[in-house]
Coordinates of C-alpha atoms in Angstrom, one line a residue:
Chain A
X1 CA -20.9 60.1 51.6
X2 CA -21.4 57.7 54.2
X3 CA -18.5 55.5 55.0
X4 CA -18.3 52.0 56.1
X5 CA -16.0 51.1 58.1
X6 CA -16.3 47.0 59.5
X7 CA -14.2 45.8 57.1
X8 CA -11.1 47.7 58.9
X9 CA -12.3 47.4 62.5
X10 CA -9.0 47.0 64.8
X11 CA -6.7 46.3 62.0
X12 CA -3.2 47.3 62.2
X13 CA -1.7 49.8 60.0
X14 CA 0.1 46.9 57.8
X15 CA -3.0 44.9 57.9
X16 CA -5.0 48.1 56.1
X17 CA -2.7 48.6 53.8
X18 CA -2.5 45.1 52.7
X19 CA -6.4 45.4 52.1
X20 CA -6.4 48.5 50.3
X21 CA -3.5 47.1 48.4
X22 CA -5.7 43.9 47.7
X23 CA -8.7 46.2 47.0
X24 CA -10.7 45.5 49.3
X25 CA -10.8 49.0 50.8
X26 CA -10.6 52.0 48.9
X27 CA -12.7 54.7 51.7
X28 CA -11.4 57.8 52.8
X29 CA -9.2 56.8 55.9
X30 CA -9.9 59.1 58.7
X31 CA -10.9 57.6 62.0
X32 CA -9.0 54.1 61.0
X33 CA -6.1 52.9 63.2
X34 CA -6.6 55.5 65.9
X35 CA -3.0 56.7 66.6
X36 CA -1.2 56.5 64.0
X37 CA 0.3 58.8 61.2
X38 CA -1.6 59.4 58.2
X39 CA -0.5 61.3 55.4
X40 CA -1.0 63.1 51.6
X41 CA 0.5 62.3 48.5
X42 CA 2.4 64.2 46.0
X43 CA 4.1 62.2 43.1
X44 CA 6.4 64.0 40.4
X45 CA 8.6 63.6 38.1
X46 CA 12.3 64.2 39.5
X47 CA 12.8 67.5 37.1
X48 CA 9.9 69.0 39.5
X49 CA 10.8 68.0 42.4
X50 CA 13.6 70.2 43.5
X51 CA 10.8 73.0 42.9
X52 CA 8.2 71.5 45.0
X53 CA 10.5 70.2 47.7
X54 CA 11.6 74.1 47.9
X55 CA 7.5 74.6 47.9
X56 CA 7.2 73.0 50.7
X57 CA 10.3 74.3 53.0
X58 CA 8.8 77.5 52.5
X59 CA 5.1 76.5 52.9
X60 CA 5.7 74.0 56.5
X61 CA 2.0 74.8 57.8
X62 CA -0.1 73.0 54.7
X63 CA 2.8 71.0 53.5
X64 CA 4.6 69.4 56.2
X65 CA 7.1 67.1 54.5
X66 CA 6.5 63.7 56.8
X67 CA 9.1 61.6 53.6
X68 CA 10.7 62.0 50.6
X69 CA 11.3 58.6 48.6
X70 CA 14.2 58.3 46.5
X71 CA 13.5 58.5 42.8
X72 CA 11.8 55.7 40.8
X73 CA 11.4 54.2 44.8
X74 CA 7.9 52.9 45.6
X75 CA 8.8 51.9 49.0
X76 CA 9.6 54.0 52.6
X77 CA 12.7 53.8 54.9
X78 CA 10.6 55.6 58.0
X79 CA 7.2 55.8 57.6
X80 CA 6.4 52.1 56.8
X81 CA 7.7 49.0 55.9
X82 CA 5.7 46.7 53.9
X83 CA 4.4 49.4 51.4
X84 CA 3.3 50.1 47.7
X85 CA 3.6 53.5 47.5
X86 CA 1.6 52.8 44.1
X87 CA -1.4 50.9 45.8
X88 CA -1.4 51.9 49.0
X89 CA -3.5 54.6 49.0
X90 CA -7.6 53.8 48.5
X91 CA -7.9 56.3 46.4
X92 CA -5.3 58.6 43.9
X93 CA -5.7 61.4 41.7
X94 CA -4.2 62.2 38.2
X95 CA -4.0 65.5 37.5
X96 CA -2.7 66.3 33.8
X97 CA -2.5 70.2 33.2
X98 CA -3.8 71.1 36.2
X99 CA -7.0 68.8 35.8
X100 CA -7.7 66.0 37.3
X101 CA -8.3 63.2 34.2
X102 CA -8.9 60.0 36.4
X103 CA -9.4 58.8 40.0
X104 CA -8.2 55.1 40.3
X105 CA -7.4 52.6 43.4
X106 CA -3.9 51.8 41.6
X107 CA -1.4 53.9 39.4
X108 CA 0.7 51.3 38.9
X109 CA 0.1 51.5 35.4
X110 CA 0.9 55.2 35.5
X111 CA 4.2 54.3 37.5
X112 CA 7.4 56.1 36.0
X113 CA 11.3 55.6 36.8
X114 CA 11.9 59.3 37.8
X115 CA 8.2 59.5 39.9
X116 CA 9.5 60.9 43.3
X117 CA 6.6 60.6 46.1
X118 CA 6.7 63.1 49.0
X119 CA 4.3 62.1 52.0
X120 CA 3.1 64.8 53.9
X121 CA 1.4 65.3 57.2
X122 CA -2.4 64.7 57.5
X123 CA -4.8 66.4 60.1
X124 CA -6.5 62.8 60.5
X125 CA -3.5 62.1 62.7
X126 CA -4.4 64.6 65.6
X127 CA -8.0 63.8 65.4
X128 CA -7.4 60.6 68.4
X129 CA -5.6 62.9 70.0
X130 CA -8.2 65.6 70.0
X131 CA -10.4 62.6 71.2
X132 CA -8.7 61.7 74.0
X133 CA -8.5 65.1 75.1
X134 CA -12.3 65.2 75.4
X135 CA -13.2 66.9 71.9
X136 CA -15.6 65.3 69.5
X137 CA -14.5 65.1 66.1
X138 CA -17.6 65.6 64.2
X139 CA -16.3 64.3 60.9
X140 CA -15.8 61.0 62.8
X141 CA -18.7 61.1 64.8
X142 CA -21.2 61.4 61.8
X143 CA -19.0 58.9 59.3
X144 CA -18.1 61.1 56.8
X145 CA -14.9 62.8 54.9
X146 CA -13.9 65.6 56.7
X147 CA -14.8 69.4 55.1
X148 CA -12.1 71.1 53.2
X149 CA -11.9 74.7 51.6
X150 CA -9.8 76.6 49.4
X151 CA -9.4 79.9 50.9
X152 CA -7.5 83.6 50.3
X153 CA -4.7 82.4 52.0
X154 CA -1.2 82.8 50.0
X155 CA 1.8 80.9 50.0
X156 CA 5.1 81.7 49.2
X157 CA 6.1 80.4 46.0
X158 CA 8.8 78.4 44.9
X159 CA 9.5 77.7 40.9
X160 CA 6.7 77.2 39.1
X161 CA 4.6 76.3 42.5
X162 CA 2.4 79.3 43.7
X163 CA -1.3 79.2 45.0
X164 CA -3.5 79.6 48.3
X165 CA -3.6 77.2 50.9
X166 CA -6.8 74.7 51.5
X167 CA -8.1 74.1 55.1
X168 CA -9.7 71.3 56.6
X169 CA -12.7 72.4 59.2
X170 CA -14.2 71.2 62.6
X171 CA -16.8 72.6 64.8
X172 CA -15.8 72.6 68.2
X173 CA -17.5 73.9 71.1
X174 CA -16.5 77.3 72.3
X175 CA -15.1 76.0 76.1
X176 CA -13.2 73.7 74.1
X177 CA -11.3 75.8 71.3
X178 CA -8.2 76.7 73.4
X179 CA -8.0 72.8 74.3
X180 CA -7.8 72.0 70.8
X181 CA -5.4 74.5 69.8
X182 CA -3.0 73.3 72.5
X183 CA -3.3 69.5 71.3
X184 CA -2.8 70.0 67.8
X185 CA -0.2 72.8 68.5
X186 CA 2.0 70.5 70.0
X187 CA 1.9 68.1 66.5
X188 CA 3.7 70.7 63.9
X189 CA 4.3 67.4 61.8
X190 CA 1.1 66.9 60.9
X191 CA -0.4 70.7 60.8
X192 CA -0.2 71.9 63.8
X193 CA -2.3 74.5 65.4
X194 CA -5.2 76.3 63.8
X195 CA -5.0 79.0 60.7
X196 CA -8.2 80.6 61.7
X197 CA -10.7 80.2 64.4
X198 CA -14.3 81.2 63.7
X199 CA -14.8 83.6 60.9
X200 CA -14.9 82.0 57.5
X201 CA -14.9 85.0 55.6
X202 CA -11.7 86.2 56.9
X203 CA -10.2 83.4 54.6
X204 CA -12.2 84.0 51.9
X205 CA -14.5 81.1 52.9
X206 CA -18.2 82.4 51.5
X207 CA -20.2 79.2 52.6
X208 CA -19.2 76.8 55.6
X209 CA -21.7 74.3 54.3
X210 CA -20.6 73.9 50.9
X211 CA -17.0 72.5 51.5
X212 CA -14.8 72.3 47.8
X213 CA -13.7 68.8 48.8
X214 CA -14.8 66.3 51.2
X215 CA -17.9 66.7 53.0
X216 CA -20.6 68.9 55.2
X217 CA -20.5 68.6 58.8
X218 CA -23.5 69.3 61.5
X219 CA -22.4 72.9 63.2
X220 CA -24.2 73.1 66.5
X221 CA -25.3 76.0 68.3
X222 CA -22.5 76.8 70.2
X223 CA -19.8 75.5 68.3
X224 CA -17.1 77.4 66.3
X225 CA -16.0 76.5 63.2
X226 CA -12.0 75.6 63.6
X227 CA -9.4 75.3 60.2
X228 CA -6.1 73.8 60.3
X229 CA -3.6 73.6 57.0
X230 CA -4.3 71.0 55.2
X231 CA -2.7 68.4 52.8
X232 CA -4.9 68.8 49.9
X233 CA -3.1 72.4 49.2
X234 CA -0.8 70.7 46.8
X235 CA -3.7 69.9 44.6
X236 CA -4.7 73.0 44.5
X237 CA -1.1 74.8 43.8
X238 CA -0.9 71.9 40.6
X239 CA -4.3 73.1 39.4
X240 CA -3.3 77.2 39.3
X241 CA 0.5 75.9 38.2
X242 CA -0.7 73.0 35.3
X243 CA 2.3 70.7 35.2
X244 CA 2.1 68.1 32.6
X245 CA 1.3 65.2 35.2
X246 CA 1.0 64.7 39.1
X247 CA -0.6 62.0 40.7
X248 CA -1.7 62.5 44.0
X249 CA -4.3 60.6 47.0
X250 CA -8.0 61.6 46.3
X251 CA -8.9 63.9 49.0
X252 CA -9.5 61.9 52.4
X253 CA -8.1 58.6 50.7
X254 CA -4.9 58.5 53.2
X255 CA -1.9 56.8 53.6
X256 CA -1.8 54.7 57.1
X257 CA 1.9 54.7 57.9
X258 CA 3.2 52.5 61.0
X259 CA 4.6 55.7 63.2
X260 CA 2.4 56.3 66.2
X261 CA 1.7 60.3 66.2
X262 CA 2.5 61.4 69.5
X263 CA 6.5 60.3 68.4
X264 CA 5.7 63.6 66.2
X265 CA 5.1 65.8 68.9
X266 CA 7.2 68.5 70.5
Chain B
X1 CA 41.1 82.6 70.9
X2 CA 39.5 85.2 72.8
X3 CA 37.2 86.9 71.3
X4 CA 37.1 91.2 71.8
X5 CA 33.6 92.3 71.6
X6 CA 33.3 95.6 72.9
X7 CA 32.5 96.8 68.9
X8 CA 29.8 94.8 68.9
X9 CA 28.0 95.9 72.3
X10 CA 24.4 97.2 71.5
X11 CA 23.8 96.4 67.9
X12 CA 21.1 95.4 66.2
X13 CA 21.2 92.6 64.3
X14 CA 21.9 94.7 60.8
X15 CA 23.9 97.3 62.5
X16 CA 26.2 94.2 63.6
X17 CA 25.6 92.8 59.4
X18 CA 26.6 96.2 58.2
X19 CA 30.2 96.1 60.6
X20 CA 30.5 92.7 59.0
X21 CA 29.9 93.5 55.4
X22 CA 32.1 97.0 55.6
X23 CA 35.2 94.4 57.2
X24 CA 34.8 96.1 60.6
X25 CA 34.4 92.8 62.3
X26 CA 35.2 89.2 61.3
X27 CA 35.5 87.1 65.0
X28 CA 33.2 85.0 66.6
X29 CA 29.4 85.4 66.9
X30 CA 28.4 83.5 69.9
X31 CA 27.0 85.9 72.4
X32 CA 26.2 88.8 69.9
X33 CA 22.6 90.1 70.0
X34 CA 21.4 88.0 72.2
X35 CA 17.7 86.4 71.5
X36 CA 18.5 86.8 67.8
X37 CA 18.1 83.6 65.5
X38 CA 21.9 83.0 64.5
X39 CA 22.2 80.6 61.3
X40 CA 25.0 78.7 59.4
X41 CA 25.2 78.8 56.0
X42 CA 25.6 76.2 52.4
X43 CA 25.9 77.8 49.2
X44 CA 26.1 75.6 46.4
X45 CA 25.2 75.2 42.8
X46 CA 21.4 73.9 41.5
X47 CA 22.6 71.2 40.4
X48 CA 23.5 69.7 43.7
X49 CA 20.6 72.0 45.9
X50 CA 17.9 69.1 45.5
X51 CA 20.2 66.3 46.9
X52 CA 21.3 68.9 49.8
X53 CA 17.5 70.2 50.0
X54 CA 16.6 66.5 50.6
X55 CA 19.9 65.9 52.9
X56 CA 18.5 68.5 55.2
X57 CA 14.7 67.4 55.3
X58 CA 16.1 63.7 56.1
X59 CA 18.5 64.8 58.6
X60 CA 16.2 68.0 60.2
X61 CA 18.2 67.8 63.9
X62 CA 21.5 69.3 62.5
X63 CA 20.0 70.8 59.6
X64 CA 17.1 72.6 60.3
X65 CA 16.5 74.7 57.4
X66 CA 15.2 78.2 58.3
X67 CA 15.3 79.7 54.9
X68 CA 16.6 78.7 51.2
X69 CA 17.0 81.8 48.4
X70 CA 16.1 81.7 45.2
X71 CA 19.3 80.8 42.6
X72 CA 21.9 83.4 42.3
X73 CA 20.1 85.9 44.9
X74 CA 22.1 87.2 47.5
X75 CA 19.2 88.9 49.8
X76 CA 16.6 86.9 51.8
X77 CA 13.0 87.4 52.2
X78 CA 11.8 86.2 55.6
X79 CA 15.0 86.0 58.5
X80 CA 16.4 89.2 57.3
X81 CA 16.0 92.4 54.7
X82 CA 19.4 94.4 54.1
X83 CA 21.5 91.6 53.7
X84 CA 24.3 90.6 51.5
X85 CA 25.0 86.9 51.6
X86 CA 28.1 87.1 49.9
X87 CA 29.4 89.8 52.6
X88 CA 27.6 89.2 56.0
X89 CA 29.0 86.3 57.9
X90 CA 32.1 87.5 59.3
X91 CA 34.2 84.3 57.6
X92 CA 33.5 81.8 55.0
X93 CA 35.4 78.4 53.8
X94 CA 36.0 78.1 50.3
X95 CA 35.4 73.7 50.0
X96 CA 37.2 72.6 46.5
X97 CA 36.3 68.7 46.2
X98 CA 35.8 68.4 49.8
X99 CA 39.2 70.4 51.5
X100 CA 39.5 74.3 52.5
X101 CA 41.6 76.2 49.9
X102 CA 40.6 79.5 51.5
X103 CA 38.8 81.5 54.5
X104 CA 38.0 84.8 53.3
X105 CA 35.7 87.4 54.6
X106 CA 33.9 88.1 52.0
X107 CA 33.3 85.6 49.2
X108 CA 31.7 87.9 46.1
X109 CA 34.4 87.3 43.9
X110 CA 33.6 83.4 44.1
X111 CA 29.5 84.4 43.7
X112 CA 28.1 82.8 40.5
X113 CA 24.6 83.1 39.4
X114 CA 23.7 79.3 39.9
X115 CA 24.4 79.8 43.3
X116 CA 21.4 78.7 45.9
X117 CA 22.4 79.6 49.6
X118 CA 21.2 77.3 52.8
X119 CA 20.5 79.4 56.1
X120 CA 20.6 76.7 58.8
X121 CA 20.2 77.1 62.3
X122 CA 22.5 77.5 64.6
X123 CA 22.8 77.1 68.7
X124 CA 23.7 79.7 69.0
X125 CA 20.4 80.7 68.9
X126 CA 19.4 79.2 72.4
X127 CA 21.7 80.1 74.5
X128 CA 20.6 83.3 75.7
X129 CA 17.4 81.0 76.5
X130 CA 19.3 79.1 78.4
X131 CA 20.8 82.4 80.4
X132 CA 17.7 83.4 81.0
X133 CA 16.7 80.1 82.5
X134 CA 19.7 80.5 84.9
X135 CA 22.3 78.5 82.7
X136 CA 25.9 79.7 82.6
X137 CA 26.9 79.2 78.9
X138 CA 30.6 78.5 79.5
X139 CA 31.7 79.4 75.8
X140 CA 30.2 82.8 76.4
X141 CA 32.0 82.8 80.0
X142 CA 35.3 81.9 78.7
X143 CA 34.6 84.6 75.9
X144 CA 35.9 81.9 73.5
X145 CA 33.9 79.8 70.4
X146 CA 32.0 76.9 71.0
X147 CA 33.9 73.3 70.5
X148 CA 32.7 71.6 68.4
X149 CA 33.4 67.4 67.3
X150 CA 32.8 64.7 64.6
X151 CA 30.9 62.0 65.7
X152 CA 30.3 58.6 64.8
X153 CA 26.2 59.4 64.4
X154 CA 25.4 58.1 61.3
X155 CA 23.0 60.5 59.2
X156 CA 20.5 59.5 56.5
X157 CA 22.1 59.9 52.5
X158 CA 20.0 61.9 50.0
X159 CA 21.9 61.8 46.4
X160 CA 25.6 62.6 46.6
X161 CA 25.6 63.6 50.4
X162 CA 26.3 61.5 53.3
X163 CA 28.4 61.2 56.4
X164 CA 28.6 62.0 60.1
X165 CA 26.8 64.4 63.2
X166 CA 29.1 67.1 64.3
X167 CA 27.9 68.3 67.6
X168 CA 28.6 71.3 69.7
X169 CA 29.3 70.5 73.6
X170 CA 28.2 72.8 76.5
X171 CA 29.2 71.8 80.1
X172 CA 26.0 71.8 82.7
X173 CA 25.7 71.6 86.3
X174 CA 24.1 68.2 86.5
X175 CA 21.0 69.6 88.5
X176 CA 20.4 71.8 85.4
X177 CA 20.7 69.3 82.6
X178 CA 16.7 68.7 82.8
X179 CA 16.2 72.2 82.2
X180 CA 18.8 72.5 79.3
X181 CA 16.9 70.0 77.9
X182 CA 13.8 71.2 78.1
X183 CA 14.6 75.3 77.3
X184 CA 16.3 73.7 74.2
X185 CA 14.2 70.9 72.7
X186 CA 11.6 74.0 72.7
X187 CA 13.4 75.3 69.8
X188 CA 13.6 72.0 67.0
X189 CA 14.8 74.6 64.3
X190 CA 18.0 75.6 66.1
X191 CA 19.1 71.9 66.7
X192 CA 16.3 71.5 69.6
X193 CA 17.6 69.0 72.4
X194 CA 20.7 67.5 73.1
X195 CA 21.5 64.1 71.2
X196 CA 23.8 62.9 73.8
X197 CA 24.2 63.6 77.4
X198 CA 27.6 62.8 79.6
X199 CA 29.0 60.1 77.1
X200 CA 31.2 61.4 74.8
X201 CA 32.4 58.6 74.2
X202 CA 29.2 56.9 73.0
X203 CA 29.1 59.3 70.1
X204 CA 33.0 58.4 69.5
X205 CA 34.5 61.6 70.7
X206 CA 38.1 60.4 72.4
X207 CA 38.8 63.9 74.6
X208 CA 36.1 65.8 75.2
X209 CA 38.7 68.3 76.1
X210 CA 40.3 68.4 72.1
X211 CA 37.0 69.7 69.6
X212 CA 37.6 69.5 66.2
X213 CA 36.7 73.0 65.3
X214 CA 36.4 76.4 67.7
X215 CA 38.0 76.2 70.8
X216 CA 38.2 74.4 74.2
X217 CA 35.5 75.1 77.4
X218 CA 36.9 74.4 81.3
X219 CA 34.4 71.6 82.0
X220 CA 34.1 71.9 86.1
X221 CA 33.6 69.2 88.7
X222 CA 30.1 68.6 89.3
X223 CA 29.4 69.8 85.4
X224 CA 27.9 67.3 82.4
X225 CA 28.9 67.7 79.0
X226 CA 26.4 68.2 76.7
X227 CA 26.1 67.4 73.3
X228 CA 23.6 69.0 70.7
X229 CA 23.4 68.7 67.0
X230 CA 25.7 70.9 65.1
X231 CA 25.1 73.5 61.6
X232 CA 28.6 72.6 61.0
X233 CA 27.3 69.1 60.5
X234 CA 27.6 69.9 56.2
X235 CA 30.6 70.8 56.3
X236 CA 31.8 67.1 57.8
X237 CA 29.5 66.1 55.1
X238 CA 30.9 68.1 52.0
X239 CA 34.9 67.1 53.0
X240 CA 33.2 62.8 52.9
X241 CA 31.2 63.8 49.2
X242 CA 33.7 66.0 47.8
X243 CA 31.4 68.2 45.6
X244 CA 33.7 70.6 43.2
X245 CA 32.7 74.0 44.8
X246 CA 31.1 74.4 48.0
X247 CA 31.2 77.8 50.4
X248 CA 30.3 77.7 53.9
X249 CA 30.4 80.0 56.8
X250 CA 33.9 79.5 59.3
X251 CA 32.8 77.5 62.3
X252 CA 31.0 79.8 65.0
X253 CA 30.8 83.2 62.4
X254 CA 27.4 83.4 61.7
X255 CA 24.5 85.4 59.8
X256 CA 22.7 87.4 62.8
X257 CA 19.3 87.5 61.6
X258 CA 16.7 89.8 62.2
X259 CA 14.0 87.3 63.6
X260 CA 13.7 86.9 67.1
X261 CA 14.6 83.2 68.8
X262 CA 11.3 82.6 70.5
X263 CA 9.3 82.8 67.3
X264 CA 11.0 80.0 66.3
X265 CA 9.3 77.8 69.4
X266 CA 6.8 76.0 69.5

């Protein structure tokens, strides 16, 4: 999927939100509003989410809690002001049994009182820093989602949430891997450092073309393939642990908060 | 108090938990095992671990969470294996709605099988970083326990918990407060850097010389106190909420663990 991007040229973060809130955007997000936070969605009902917070306590790498709202809340007190946790988001996910049943622009229709949303840290938000340390980011580069697996990898469980984590992928050239791992090292909050640098299979990854979400990237000769945690590993814990409903961001589809990333860093 | 050490010299970290558990030693841990992650500790029921679960993500400079067990355990499965949670800190508080009613050394009598324990960490845990780095630790000096104050440092509610920063307070030589700094904020899940530097008055602590819990440090000419975030911190909390039952380690006796401090840096 190609994405366009002229309609959110130099917008602020407010200003992008407003438009996906309007509907006038509903892309993935990576790439827009260069510096600043962007992060997964998780939305529960409030007899899960002591479970799931647990989850992700004991899982920091793929699910690095950025917020937790407070139930029935579809507004932030860090992340942003001026949001619709509801609408906010291009693109969401409702997954009923473990399945996902729809993909809509809005679940305000699907809103409930005891919905608690956790917001966690998104790999888009090193990319501009990767940038400006000299490293092409290839998903941004050719305009498309960036590639995510599910891999081997397990977590440690927590209730009823249990499951492998999923990893988002860039190629980056061999002189350049121990620069990236230093940049995004330094950014815990939003994945950190690498899970596994060049061997696919390792992580149980059989095909480095055929990502399960998101899409392929150009791998030059040269280049390495590079995965960091990513955010989508919640979706794939609620597919293996089949609660009754979860809504969640459609892979890619991000939130844009108003914190500038490098306050995230150590 | 002064603490007597000498049957402590040498252990390992369970060697040290099995003296504890067996009633051999119930002082003071500051100083013990040096380059060992030293935590604090929250047991309370379920029904009150998702509003302290989301306390602790909101508020992650005192409360850095290093490890949560499951309900009604009493081992661990990540900072330490032969452990007895209801036997290895070397003092507990009994908190009945929010006041002491007892400081025992053991507290498996009280154990009940809702119980979900809280390891936080502790800063303990960097000061045999900061030795190394050249930094007299007076507290371990003076052979005494860190002080410790209430502050006036507002913390974020979750649910039924809210309330004030306790800090603990190291005096520095004012040439090596950037490198107290620095060796600490290394280390965001034992409290990281200090919150407030040579102002205790800022943070509304009258006489620096008077903590509210362990003991009194000589602060010399030419020295800064310090101020870091403080895994007593829930205890301030739990006397403002009042919560029926709560246990708690005794300021300054600690869990040893069996993981190492530097693993913790990033």
């Amino acid at each position: 999927m190609i994405l366009m991007t002229t309609v959110t040229a130099n917008l602020t973060p407010v200003e992008l939100r407003r438009k996906i809130r309007s509907g006038e955007f509903s892309l993935p997000t990576s790439g827009l509003c260069p510096g600043y936070t962007q992060a997964n969605l998780v939305i529960l009902p409030k007899s899960l989410a002591y479970d799931f917070l647990l989850f992700t306590q004991r899982n920091p790498r793929p699910c690095p809690v950025l917020e937790v709202s407070d139930a029935g809340s579809r507004s932030l007190n860090v992340f942003a002001k001026d949001v619709d946790l509801a609408n906010d988001f291009p693109k969401y996910r409702i997954y009923k049994n473990g399945e996902v049943t729809d993909e809509v622009t809005s679940v305000q229709n699907y809103w409930q009182e005891d919905f608690v949303s956790f917001l966690i840290g998104c790999s888009f938000s090193f990319e501009s820093e990767l940038i400006s340390a000299g490293i092409e980011v290839r998903n941004i580069t050719e305009n498309v989602n960036v590639p995510m697996f599910n891999t081997n990898i397990p977590l440690q469980s927590a209730g009823i949430f249990h499951g492998n984590m999923v990893v988002s992928m860039r190629p980056i050239p061999e002189a350049q891997v121990p620069t990236a791992v230093q940049v995004t090292a330094s950014m815990p909050k939003v994945h950190g450092a690498p899970i596994q640098i060049g061997d696919p299979q390792a992580i149980g990854i059989s095909d480095v073309n055929q990502p399960d979400y998101g899409d392929s990237v150009t791998i030059k000769p040269g280049e390495v393939p590079v995965f960091w945690p990513c955010g989508v590993t919640p979706q794939n814990v609620i597919m293996q642990t089949k609660p009754p409903l979860v809504i969640t961001h459609a892979p890619g589809h991000m939130l844009v908060t108003d914190v500038i990333n490098t306050t995230l860093k150590y």
